[in-house]
């Protein structure tokens, strides 16, 4: 009888350890999930801020990378057009095909 009681205690202890381990495990997973979400959020912010930064940068004049469709307004296209001309690259993106000094007349 004594033997079986101590057996039950041991089994109960093992079950308790198992339950605690399981809860611990789940908590760690929840913690990791939270960390992943935080990292994802940080990355998203990082990407968004980079996109915003790159949009604010003056355009790339090293080779023909833009078409009029890459600009949302004529003013933006004009800015890039004039910037590249000021660097001595000319109308490298062919934004002013009719050479009247106005880039992408079709844009709003
Ligand atoms: Ca033009």
Tab-separated table of N, CA and C in Angstrom, residues 64 81 84-85 89-99 103:
chain	number	residue	atom	x	y	z
A	64	UNK	N	19.500	55.207	-68.038
A	64	UNK	CA	18.072	55.381	-68.292
A	64	UNK	C	17.238	54.420	-67.448
A	81	UNK	N	14.313	65.492	-64.578
A	81	UNK	CA	14.827	65.896	-65.890
A	81	UNK	C	15.863	67.020	-65.741
A	84	UNK	N	19.115	65.863	-63.819
A	84	UNK	CA	20.053	65.114	-64.657
A	84	UNK	C	20.738	66.032	-65.663
A	85	UNK	N	19.994	67.008	-66.162
A	85	UNK	CA	20.620	67.956	-67.093
A	85	UNK	C	21.678	68.782	-66.361
A	89	UNK	N	24.178	65.169	-67.678
A	89	UNK	CA	23.791	63.873	-68.262
A	89	UNK	C	22.774	64.047	-69.372
A	90	UNK	N	22.277	65.268	-69.517
A	90	UNK	CA	21.256	65.495	-70.528
A	90	UNK	C	19.945	64.821	-70.138
A	91	UNK	N	19.103	64.578	-71.141
A	91	UNK	CA	17.810	63.938	-70.889
A	91	UNK	C	18.011	62.429	-70.928
A	92	UNK	N	18.731	61.952	-69.933
A	92	UNK	CA	19.144	60.542	-69.958
A	92	UNK	C	17.964	59.576	-69.926
A	93	UNK	N	16.844	60.006	-69.335
A	93	UNK	CA	15.682	59.114	-69.247
A	93	UNK	C	14.706	59.309	-70.399
A	94	UNK	N	15.068	60.205	-71.324
A	94	UNK	CA	14.193	60.510	-72.471
A	94	UNK	C	12.807	60.951	-72.001
A	95	UNK	N	12.817	61.872	-71.029
A	95	UNK	CA	11.545	62.359	-70.501
A	95	UNK	C	10.996	63.492	-71.356
A	96	UNK	N	11.879	64.087	-72.144
A	96	UNK	CA	11.455	65.194	-73.005
A	96	UNK	C	11.797	64.846	-74.454
A	97	UNK	N	10.988	63.992	-75.018
A	97	UNK	CA	11.288	63.473	-76.348
A	97	UNK	C	11.179	64.555	-77.430
A	98	UNK	N	10.315	65.550	-77.209
A	98	UNK	CA	10.206	66.598	-78.230
A	98	UNK	C	11.136	67.787	-77.965
A	99	UNK	N	11.997	67.646	-76.965
A	99	UNK	CA	13.038	68.647	-76.695
A	99	UNK	C	12.537	70.070	-76.544
A	103	UNK	N	9.368	68.147	-69.449
A	103	UNK	CA	9.382	66.680	-69.354
A	103	UNK	C	7.964	66.144	-69.144
